[in-house]
PDB file of C-alpha atoms and ligand atoms in Angstrom:
ATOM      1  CA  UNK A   1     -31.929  -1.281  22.382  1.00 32.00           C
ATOM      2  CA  UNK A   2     -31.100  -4.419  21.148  1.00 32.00           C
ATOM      3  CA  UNK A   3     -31.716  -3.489  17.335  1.00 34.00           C
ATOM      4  CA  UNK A   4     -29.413  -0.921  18.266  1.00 33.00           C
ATOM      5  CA  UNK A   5     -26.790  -2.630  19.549  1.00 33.00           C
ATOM      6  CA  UNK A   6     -26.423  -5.008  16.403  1.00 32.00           C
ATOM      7  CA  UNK A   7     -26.519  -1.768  14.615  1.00 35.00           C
ATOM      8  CA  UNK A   8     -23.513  -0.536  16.031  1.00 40.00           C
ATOM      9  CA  UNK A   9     -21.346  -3.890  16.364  1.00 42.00           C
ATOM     10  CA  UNK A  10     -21.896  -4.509  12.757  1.00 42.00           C
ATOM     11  CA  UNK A  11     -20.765  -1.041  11.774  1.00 45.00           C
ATOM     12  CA  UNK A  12     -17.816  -1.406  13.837  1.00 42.00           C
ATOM     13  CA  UNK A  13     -17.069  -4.323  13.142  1.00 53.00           C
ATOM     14  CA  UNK A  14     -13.096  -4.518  12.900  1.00 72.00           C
ATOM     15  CA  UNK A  15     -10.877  -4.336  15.902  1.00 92.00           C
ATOM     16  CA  UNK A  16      -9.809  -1.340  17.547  1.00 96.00           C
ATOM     17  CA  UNK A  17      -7.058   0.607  17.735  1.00 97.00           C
ATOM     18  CA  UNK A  18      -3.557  -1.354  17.363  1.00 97.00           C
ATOM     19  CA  UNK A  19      -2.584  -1.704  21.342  1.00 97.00           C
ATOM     20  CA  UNK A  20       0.203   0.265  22.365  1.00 98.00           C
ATOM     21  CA  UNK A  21       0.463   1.868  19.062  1.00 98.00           C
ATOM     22  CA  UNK A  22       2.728   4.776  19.599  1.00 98.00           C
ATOM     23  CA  UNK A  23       4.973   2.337  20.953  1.00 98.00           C
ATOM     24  CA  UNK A  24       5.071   0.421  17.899  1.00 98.00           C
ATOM     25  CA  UNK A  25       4.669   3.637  15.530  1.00 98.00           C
ATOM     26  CA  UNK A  26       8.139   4.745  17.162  1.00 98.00           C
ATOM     27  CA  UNK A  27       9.999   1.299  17.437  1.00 98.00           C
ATOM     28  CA  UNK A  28       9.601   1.124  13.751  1.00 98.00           C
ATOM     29  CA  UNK A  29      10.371   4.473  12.948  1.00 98.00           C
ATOM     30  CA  UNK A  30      13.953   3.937  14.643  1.00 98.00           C
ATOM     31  CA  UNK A  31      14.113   0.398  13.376  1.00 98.00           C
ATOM     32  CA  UNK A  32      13.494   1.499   9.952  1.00 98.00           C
ATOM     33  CA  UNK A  33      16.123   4.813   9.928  1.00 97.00           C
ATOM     34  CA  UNK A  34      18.867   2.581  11.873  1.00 97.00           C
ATOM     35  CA  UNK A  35      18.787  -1.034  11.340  1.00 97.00           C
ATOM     36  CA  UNK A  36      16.086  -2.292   8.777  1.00 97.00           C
ATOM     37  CA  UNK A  37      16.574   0.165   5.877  1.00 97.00           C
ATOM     38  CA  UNK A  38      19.769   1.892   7.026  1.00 95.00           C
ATOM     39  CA  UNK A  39      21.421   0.755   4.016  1.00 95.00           C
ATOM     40  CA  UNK A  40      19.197  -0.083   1.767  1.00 94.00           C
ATOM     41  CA  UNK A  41      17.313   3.050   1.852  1.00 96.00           C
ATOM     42  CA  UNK A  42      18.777   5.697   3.852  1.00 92.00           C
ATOM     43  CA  UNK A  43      16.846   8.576   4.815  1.00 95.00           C
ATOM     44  CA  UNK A  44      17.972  11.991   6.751  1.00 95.00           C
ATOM     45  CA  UNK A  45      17.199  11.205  10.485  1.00 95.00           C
ATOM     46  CA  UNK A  46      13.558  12.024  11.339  1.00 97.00           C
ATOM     47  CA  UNK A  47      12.595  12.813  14.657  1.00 98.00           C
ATOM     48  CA  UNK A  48      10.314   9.472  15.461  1.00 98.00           C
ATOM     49  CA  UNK A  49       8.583  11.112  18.321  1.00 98.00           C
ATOM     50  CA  UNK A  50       7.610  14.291  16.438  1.00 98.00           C
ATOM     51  CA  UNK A  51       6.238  12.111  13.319  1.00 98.00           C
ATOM     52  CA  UNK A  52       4.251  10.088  15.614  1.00 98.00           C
ATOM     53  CA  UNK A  53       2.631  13.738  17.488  1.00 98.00           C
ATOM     54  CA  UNK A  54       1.566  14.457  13.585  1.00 98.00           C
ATOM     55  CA  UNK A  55       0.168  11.408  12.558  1.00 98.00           C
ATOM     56  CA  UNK A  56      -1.858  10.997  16.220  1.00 98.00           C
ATOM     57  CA  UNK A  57      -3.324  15.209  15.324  1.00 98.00           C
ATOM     58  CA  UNK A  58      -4.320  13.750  11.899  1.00 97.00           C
ATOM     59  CA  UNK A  59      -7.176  11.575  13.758  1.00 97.00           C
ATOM     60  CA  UNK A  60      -7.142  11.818  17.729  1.00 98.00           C
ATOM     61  CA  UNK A  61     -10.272  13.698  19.233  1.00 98.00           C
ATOM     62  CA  UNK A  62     -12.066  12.942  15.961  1.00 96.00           C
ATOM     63  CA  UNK A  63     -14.668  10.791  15.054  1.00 94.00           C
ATOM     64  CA  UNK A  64     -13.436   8.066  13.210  1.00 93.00           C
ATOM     65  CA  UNK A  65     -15.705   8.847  10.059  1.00 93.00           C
ATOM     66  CA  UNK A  66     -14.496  12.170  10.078  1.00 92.00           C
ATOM     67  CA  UNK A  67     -10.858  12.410   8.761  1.00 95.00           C
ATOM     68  CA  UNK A  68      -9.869  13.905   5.909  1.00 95.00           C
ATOM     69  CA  UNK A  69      -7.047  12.794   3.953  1.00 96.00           C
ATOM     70  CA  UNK A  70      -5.735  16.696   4.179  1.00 97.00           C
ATOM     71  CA  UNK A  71      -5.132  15.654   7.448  1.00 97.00           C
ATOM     72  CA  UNK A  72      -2.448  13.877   7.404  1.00 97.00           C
ATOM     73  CA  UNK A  73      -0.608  16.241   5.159  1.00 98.00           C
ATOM     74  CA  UNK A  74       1.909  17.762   7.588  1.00 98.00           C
ATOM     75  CA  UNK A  75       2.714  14.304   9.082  1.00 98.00           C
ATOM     76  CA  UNK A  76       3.013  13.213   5.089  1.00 98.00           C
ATOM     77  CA  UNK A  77       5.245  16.049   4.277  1.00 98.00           C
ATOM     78  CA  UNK A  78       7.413  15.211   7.584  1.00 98.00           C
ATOM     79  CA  UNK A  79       8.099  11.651   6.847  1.00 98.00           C
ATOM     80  CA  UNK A  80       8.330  11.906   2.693  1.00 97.00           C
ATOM     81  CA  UNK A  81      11.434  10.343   1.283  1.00 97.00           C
ATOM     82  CA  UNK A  82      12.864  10.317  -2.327  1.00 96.00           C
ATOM     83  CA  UNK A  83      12.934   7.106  -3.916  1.00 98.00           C
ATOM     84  CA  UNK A  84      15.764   5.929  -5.462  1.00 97.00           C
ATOM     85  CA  UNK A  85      15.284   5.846  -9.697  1.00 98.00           C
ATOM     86  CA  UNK A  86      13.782   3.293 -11.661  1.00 98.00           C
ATOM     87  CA  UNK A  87      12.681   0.997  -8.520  1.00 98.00           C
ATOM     88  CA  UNK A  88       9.098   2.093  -8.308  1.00 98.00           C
ATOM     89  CA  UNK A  89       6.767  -1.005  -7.693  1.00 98.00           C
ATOM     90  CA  UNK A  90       2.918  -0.843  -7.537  1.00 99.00           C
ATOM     91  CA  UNK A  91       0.725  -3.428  -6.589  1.00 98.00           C
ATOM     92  CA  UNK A  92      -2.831  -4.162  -6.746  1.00 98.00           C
ATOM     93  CA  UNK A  93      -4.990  -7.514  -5.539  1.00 98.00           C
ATOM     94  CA  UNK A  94      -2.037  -8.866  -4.896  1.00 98.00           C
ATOM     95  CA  UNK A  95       0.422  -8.124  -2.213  1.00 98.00           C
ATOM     96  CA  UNK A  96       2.303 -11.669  -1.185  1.00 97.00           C
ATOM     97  CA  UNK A  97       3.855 -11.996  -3.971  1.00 98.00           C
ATOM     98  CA  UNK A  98       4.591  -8.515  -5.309  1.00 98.00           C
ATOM     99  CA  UNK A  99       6.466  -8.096  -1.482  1.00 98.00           C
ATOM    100  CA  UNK A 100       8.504 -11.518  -1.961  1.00 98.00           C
ATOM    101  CA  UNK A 101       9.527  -9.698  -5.713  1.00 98.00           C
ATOM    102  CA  UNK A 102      10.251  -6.513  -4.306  1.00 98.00           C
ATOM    103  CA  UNK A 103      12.129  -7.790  -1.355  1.00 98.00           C
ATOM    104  CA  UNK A 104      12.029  -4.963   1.257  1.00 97.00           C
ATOM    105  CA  UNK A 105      13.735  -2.744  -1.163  1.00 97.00           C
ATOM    106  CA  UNK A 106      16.186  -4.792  -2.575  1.00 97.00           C
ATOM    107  CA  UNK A 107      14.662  -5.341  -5.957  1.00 98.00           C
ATOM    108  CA  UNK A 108      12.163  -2.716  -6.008  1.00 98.00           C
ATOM    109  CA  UNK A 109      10.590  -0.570  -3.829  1.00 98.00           C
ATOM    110  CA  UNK A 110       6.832  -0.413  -2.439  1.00 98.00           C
ATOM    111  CA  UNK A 111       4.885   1.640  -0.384  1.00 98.00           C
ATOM    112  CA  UNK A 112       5.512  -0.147   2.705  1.00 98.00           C
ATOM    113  CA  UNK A 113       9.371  -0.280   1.937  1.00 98.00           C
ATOM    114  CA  UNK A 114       9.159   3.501   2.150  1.00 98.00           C
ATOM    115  CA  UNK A 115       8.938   4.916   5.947  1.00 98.00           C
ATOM    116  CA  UNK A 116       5.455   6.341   5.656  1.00 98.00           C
ATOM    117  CA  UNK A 117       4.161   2.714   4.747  1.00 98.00           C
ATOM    118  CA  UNK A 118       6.250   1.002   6.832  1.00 98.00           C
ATOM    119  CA  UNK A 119       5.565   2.527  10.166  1.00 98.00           C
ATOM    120  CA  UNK A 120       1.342   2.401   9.286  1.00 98.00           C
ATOM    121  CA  UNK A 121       2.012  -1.532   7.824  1.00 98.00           C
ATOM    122  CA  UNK A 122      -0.951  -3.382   9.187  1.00 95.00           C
ATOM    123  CA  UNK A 123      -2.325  -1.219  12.197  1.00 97.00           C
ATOM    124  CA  UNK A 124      -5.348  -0.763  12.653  1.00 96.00           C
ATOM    125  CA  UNK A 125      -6.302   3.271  14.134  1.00 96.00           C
ATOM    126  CA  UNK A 126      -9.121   5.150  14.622  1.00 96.00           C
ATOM    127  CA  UNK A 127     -10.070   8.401  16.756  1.00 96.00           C
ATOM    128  CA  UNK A 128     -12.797   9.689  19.664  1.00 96.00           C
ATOM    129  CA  UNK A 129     -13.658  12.691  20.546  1.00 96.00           C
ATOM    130  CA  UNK A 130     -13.120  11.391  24.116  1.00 97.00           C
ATOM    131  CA  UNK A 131      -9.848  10.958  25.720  1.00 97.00           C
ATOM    132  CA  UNK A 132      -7.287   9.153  25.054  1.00 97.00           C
ATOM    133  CA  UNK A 133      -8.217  10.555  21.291  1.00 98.00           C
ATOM    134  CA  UNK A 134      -7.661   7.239  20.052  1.00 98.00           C
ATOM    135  CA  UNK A 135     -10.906   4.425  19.884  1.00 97.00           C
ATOM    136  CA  UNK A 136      -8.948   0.444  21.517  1.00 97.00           C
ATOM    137  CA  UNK A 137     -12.165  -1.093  21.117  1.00 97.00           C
ATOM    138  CA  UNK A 138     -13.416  -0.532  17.503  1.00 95.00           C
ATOM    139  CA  UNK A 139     -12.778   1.323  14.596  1.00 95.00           C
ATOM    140  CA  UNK A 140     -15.130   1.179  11.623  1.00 94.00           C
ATOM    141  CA  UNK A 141     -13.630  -0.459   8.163  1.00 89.00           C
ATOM    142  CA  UNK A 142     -13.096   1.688   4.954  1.00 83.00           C
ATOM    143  CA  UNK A 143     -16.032   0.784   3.399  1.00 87.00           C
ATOM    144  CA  UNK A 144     -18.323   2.082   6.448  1.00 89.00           C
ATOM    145  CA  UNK A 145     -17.955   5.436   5.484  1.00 90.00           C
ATOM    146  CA  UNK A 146     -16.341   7.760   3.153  1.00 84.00           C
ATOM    147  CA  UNK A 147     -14.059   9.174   5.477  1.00 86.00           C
ATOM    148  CA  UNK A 148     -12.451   6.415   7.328  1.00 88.00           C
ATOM    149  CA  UNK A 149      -9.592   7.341   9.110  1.00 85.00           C
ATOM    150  CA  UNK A 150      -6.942   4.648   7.825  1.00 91.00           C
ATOM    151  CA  UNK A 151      -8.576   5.297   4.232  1.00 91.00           C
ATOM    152  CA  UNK A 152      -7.383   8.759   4.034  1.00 94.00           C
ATOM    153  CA  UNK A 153      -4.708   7.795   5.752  1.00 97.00           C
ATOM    154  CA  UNK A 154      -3.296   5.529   2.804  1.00 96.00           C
ATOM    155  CA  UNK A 155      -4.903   7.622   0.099  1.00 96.00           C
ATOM    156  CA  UNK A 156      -2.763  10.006   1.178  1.00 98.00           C
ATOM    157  CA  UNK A 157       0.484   7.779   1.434  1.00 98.00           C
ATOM    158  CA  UNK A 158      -0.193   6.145  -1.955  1.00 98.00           C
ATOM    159  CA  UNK A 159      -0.654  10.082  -3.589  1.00 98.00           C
ATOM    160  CA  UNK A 160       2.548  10.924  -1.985  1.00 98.00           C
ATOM    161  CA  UNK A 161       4.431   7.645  -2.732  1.00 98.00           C
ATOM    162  CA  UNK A 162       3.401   7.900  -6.818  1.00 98.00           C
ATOM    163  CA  UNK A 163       4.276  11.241  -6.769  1.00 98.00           C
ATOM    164  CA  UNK A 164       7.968  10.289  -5.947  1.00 98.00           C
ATOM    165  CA  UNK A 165       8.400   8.010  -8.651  1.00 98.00           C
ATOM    166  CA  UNK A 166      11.484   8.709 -11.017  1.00 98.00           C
ATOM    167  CA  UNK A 167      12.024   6.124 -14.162  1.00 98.00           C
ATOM    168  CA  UNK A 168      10.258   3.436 -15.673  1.00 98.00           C
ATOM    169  CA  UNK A 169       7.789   1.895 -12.997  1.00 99.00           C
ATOM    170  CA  UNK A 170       6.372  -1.652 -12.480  1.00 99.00           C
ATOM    171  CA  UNK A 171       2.748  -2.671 -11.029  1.00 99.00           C
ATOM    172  CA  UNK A 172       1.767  -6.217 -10.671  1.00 99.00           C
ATOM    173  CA  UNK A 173      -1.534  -7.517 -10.926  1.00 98.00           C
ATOM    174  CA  UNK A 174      -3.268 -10.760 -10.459  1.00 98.00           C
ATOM    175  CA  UNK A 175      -4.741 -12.138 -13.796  1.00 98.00           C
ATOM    176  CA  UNK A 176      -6.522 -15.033 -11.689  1.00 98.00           C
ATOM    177  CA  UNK A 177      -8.623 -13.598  -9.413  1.00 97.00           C
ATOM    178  CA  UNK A 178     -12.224 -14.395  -9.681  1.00 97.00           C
ATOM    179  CA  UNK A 179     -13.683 -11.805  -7.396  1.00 97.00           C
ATOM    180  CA  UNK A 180     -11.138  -9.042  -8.284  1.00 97.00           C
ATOM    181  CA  UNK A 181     -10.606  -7.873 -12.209  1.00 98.00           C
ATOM    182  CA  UNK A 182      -6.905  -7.520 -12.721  1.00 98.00           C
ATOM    183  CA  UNK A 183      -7.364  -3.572 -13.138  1.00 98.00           C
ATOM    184  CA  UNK A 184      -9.809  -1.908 -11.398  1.00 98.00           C
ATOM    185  CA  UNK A 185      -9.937   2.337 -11.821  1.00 98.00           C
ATOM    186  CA  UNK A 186     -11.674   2.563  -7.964  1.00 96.00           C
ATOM    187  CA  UNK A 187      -8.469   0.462  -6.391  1.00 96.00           C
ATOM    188  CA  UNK A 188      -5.717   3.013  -4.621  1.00 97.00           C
ATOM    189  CA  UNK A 189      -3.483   2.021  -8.019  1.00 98.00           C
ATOM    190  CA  UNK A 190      -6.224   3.819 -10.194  1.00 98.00           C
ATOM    191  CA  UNK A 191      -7.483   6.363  -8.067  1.00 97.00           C
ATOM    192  CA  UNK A 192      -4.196   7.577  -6.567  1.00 98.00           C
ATOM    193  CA  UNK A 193      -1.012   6.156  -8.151  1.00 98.00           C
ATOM    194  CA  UNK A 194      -1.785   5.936 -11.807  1.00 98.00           C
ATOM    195  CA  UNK A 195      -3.184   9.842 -11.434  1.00 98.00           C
ATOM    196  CA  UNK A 196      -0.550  10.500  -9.412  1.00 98.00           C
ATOM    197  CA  UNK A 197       2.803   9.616 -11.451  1.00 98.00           C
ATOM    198  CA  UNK A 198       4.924  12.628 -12.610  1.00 98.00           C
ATOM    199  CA  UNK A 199       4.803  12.082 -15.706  1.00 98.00           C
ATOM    200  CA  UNK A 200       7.288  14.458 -17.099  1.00 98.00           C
ATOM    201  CA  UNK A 201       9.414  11.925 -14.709  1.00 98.00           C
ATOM    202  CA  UNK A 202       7.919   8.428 -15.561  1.00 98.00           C
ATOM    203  CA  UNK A 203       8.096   7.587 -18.968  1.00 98.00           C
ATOM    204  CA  UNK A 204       6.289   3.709 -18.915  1.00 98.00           C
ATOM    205  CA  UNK A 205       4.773   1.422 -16.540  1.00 99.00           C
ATOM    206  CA  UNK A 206       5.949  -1.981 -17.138  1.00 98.00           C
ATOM    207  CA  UNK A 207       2.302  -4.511 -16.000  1.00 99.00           C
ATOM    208  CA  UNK A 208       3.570  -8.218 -14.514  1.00 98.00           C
ATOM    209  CA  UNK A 209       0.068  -9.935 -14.747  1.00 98.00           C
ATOM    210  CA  UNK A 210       0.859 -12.871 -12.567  1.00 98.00           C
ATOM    211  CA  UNK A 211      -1.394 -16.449 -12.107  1.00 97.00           C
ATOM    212  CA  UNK A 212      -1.470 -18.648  -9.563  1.00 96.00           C
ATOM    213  CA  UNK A 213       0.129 -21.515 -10.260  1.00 96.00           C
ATOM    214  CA  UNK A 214      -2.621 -24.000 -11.661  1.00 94.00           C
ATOM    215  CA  UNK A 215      -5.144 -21.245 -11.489  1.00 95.00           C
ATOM    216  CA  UNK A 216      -7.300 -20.250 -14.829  1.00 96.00           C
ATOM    217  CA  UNK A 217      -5.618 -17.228 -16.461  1.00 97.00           C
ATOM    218  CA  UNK A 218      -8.590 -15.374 -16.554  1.00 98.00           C
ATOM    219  CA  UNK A 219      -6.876 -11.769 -17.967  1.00 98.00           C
ATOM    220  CA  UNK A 220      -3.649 -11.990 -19.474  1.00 98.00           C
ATOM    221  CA  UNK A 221      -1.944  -9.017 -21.326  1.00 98.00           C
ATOM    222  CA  UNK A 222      -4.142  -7.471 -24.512  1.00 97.00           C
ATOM    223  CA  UNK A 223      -7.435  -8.614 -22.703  1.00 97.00           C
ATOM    224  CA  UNK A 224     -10.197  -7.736 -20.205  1.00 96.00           C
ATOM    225  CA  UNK A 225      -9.268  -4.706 -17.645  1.00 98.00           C
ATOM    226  CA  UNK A 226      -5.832  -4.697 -19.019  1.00 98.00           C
ATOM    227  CA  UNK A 227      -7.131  -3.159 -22.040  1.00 98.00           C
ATOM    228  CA  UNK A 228      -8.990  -0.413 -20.094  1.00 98.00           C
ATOM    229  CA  UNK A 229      -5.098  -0.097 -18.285  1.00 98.00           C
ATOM    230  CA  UNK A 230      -3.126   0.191 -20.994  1.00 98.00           C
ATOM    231  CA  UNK A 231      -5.538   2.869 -22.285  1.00 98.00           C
ATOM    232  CA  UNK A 232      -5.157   5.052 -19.346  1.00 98.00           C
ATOM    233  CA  UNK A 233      -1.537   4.248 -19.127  1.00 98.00           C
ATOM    234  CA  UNK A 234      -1.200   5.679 -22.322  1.00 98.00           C
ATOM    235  CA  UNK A 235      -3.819   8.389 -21.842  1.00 98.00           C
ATOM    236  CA  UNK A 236      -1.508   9.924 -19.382  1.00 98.00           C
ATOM    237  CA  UNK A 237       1.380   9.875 -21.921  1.00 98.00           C
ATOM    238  CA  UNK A 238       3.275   6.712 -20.652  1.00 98.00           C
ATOM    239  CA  UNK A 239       4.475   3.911 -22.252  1.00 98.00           C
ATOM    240  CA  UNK A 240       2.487   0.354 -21.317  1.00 98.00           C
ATOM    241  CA  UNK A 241       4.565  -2.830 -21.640  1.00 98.00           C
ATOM    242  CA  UNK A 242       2.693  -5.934 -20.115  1.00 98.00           C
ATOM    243  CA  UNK A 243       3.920  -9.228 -19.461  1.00 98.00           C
ATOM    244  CA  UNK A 244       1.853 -12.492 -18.048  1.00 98.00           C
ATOM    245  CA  UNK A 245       4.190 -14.241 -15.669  1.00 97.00           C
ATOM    246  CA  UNK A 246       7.582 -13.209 -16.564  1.00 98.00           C
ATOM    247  CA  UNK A 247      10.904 -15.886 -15.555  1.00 96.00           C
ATOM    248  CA  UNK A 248      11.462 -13.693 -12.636  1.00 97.00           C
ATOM    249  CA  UNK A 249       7.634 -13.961 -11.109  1.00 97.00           C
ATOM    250  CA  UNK A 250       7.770 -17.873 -12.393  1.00 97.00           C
ATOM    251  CA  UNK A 251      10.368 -18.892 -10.240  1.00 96.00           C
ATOM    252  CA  UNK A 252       9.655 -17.515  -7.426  1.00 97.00           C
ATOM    253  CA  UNK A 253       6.128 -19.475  -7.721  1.00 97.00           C
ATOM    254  CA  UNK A 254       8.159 -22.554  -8.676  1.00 96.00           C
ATOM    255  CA  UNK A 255      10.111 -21.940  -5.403  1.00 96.00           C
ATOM    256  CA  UNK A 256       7.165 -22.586  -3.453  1.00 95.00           C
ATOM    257  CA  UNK A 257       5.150 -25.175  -5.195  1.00 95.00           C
ATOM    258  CA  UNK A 258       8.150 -27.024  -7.135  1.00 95.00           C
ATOM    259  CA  UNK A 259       5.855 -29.818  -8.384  1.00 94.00           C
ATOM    260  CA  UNK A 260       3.190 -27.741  -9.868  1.00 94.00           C
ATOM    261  CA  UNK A 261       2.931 -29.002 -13.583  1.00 93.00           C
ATOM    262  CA  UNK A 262       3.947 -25.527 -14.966  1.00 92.00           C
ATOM    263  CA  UNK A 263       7.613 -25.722 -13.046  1.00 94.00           C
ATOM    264  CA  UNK A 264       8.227 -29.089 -14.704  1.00 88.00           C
ATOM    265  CA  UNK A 265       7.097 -27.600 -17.849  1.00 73.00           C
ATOM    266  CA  UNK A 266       9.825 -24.738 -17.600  1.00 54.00           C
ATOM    267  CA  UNK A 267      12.737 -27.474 -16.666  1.00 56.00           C
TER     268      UNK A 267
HETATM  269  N1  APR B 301      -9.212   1.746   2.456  1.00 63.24           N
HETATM  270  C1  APR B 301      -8.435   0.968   3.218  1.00 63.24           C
HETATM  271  N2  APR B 301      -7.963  -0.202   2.779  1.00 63.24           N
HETATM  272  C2  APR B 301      -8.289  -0.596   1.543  1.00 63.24           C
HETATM  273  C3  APR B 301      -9.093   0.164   0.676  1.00 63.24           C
HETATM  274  C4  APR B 301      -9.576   1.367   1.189  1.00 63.24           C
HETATM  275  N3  APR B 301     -10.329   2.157   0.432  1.00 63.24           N
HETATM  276  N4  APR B 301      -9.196  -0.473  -0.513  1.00 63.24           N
HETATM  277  C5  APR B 301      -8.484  -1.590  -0.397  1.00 63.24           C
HETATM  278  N5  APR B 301      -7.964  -1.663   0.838  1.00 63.24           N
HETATM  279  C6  APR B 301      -7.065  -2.671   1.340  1.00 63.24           C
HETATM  280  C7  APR B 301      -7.383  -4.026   0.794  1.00 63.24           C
HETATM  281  O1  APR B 301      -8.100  -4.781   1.752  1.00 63.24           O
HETATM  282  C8  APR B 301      -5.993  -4.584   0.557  1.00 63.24           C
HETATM  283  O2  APR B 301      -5.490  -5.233   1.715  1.00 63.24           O
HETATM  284  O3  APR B 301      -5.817  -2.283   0.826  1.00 63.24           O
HETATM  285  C9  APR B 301      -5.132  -3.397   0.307  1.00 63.24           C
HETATM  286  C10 APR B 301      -4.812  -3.197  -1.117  1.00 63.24           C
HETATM  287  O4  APR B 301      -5.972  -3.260  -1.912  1.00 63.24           O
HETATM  288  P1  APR B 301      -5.915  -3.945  -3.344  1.00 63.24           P
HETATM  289  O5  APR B 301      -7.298  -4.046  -3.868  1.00 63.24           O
HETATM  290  O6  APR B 301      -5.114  -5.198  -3.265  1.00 63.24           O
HETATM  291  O7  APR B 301      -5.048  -2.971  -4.275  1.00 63.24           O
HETATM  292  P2  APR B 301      -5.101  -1.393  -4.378  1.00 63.24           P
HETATM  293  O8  APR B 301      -6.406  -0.842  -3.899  1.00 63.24           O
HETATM  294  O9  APR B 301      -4.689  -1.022  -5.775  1.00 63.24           O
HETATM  295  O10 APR B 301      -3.963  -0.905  -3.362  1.00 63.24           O
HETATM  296  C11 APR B 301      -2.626  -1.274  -3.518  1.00 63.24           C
HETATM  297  O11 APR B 301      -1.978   1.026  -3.228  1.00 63.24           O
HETATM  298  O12 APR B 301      -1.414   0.521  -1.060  1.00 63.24           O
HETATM  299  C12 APR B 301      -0.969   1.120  -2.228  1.00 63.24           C
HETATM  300  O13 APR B 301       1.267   1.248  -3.135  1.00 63.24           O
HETATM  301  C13 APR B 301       0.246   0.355  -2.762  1.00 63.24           C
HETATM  302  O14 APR B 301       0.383  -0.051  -5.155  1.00 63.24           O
HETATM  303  C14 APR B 301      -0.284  -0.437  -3.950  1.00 63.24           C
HETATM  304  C15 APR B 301      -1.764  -0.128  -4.038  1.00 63.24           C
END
């Protein structure tokens, strides 16, 4: 019994279910469509209760290894937006910063700028086949099992979010990760996004490859994985541009950490 018990706690071993979750789910969803985004990126009204009955279907009353990204494709379809042109921004291994450039929607837009993102933003779900339908005391992480129910959940966002793309798009990457190449092909940017840009819509990715200030550049633009990127970039018939650190990244790094020796360089 006790072998397992350690079984189970150490396959579940992430938090359950968000507490009072629909209540969030439809706070959000009405803080998003009339204060938060209103302006910046308004929507035609959704009906917040009805998008949180499809999203709850997608994974209630299952087992929370056993939900297919397929379905969450009616709630998907519900709560799908267009994105305004040439605003587009990916991110991968590196989200602080790439949300502080895209300011919720201002500069660019990200997943989590767009409703479906927003309203999912850091919960955690996961079903039972008991009731209530949803698991409050532990949920398995993505890499437990194949079909994870928040896994599908945001393969399926990012699929839909790429395929709404119009113009030129950006993805930032971190160049100075040790654990993390800057471009990696199983990440939801390779599997889903890249694959998933209309092409015939998108005609380049622009790449910010940013480094932590005093950090070792460890991939900058022309080397390591950002070869392998540019090459599928360009295998899908987009234009690559690529750029380590751009003026716009650096001073919002300078903002933070004035004194760093590469702000006092750029004086
Ligand atoms: N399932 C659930 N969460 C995951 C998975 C997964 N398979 N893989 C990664 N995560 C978590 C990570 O812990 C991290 O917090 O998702 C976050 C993003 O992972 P990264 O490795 O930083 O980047 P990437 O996998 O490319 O995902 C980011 O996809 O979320 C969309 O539009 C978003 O462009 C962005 C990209």
């Amino acid at each position: 019994l006790l072998a397992a018990l350690v079984l189970v706690t150490s396959a579940a071993s992430r938090q359950g279910t968000t507490p009072n979750i629909k209540e969030v789910f439809i706070g959000r969803c009405w803080d998003y469509q009339e204060i938060r985004y209103n302006t910046i990126l308004p929507i035609e009204q959704k009906n917040c209760s009805h998008l949180w009955d499809l999203f709850f279907k997608a994974f209630s009353y299952h087992a929370p290894c056993d939900v297919r990204q397929v379905n969450y494709d009616q709630y998907l379809q519900e709560a799908k937006q267009s994105l305004p042109a040439n605003k587009a921004l990916f991110w991968s291994g590196i989200y602080n910063l790439a949300h502080q450039f895209s300011d919720n929607g201002i500069n660019y837009v990200t997943l989590e700028d767009t409703l479906i993102g927003y309203l999912a933003n850091s919960l955690t779900w996961c079903g039972q086949e008991n009731y209530p339908g949803m698991n409050f005391s532990a949920c398995p992480t993505w890499t437990d099992c194949p079909l994870e129910a928040s896994e599908s959940f945001w393969s399926g966002a990012s699929t839909t979010f790429a395929a709404a793309a119009i113009g030129p798009v950006v993805l930032m990457v971190d160049g100075s990760n040790p654990n993390k190449p800057a471009y990696r092909r199983d990440s939801f940017f390779g599997k889903y996004e890249l694959p998933g840009l209309n092409v015939s819509k998108v005609p380049s990715v622009q790449v910010i490859v940013t480094h932590a200030l005093g950090a070792v550049k460890l991939e900058v633009c022309g080397n390591g994985t950002l070869v392998t990127l540019q090459n599928d970039i360009e295998a899908r018939g987009m234009t690559y541009t690529c750029d380590d650190n751009p003026d716009s990244v650096m001073y919002l790094l300078c903002a933070e950490k004035p004194d760093c020796r590469e702000c006092k360089l750029a004086k």
